[in-house]
Amino acid sequence: MYRIMIVEDDTAMADVMKKQIESWGNQVMCVSDFQNVMGAFAEYDPHMVLMDIMLPFFNGYHWCTEIRRVSGVPVVFISSASDNMNIVMAMNMGGDDFIPKPVDLEVMTAKIQAVLRRAYDMPGRVPVLEHRGAVLNLGSASLVYRGEQIDLTKNEFRILQTLLENKGKVVSRDTLMTRLWQMDSYVEENTLTVNVTRLRKKLEGAGLENFIGTKVGSGYIVQ
């Protein structure tokens, strides 16, 4: 069973595609917030994305580029603009295939199955963690927000990874120090404070205000 994410603002079409794909035993999620496609991507962790080109706010090329910053998951474009130039553009932007509209459901199914077979004969995907549109790639140890990469030190990355893995929970200072210790990067308690302060400044500089909160006497939490 595969998880398929559909990014299509025509809800009637998205529903028809969803039912067809589910009939083959797959799970499907249709994006509804077209300003936060990356948030939906990180939360759902799909095996494949079906991406319309003409979308509200940002087009499908933009979102494919954002996905490619953090993942090699297959992206199949779907568009009524099926001339050669758009097909070439879709492939050049990181797409794996192109399905023209009006969508032939049998052709769509065949293409999806072929792309999934090609993709998952290979090693698995790189996991990501997401919060408020910021995407932490655990494979490359990189953080991306609004298309910009935020450079992190090893300790900053490990602190942020631990907080995001425990999203919604307060992480104690002892837990963070233990995590860093287990990663062969010992830090004293004051050094932890310095690292968190520097990490906050980097996040704020990128537009992520109040991303890490302090619970006095308890620890830290992403918010």
CSV table of N, CA and C in Angstrom, one decimal, residues 18 31 37 52 62 78 80 85 104 141 145 149 172 190 194-195:
chain,number,residue,atom,x,y,z
A,18,LYS,N,-8.8,10.4,-6.6
A,18,LYS,CA,-8.7,9.8,-5.3
A,18,LYS,C,-9.4,8.4,-5.2
A,31,VAL,N,-4.6,17.7,-0.9
A,31,VAL,CA,-4.2,19.0,-0.2
A,31,VAL,C,-5.4,20.0,-0.3
A,37,VAL,N,1.6,23.7,1.1
A,37,VAL,CA,1.8,22.3,0.6
A,37,VAL,C,2.9,21.6,1.3
A,52,ASP,N,-0.8,19.3,-9.8
A,52,ASP,CA,-1.3,20.2,-10.9
A,52,ASP,C,-0.3,21.3,-11.1
A,62,HIS,N,6.8,25.5,-8.6
A,62,HIS,CA,7.3,26.0,-7.4
A,62,HIS,C,7.3,24.9,-6.3
A,78,ILE,N,0.2,16.9,-13.4
A,78,ILE,CA,-1.1,16.8,-14.1
A,78,ILE,C,-1.5,18.2,-14.6
A,80,SER,N,-3.7,20.6,-17.9
A,80,SER,CA,-4.3,20.7,-19.2
A,80,SER,C,-3.3,21.4,-20.2
A,85,MET,N,6.4,22.1,-24.5
A,85,MET,CA,7.1,23.0,-23.7
A,85,MET,C,6.8,22.8,-22.2
A,104,ASP,N,-7.3,10.6,-18.3
A,104,ASP,CA,-7.8,9.2,-18.6
A,104,ASP,C,-7.4,8.4,-17.4
A,141,ALA,N,20.8,16.9,7.0
A,141,ALA,CA,21.0,17.7,8.2
A,141,ALA,C,20.8,19.2,7.8
A,145,TYR,N,13.3,26.9,4.9
A,145,TYR,CA,12.0,27.6,5.2
A,145,TYR,C,11.8,28.7,4.1
A,149,GLN,N,17.6,28.0,2.6
A,149,GLN,CA,18.3,27.0,3.5
A,149,GLN,C,18.9,27.8,4.7
A,172,SER,N,13.1,18.4,28.2
A,172,SER,CA,14.0,18.9,29.3
A,172,SER,C,15.4,19.1,28.8
A,190,ASN,N,25.8,25.3,30.4
A,190,ASN,CA,25.9,26.7,29.8
A,190,ASN,C,26.0,26.7,28.3
A,194,VAL,N,23.8,28.5,25.2
A,194,VAL,CA,24.4,29.3,24.2
A,194,VAL,C,23.9,28.8,22.8
A,195,ASN,N,23.9,27.4,22.7
A,195,ASN,CA,23.5,26.8,21.4
A,195,ASN,C,22.0,27.1,21.1
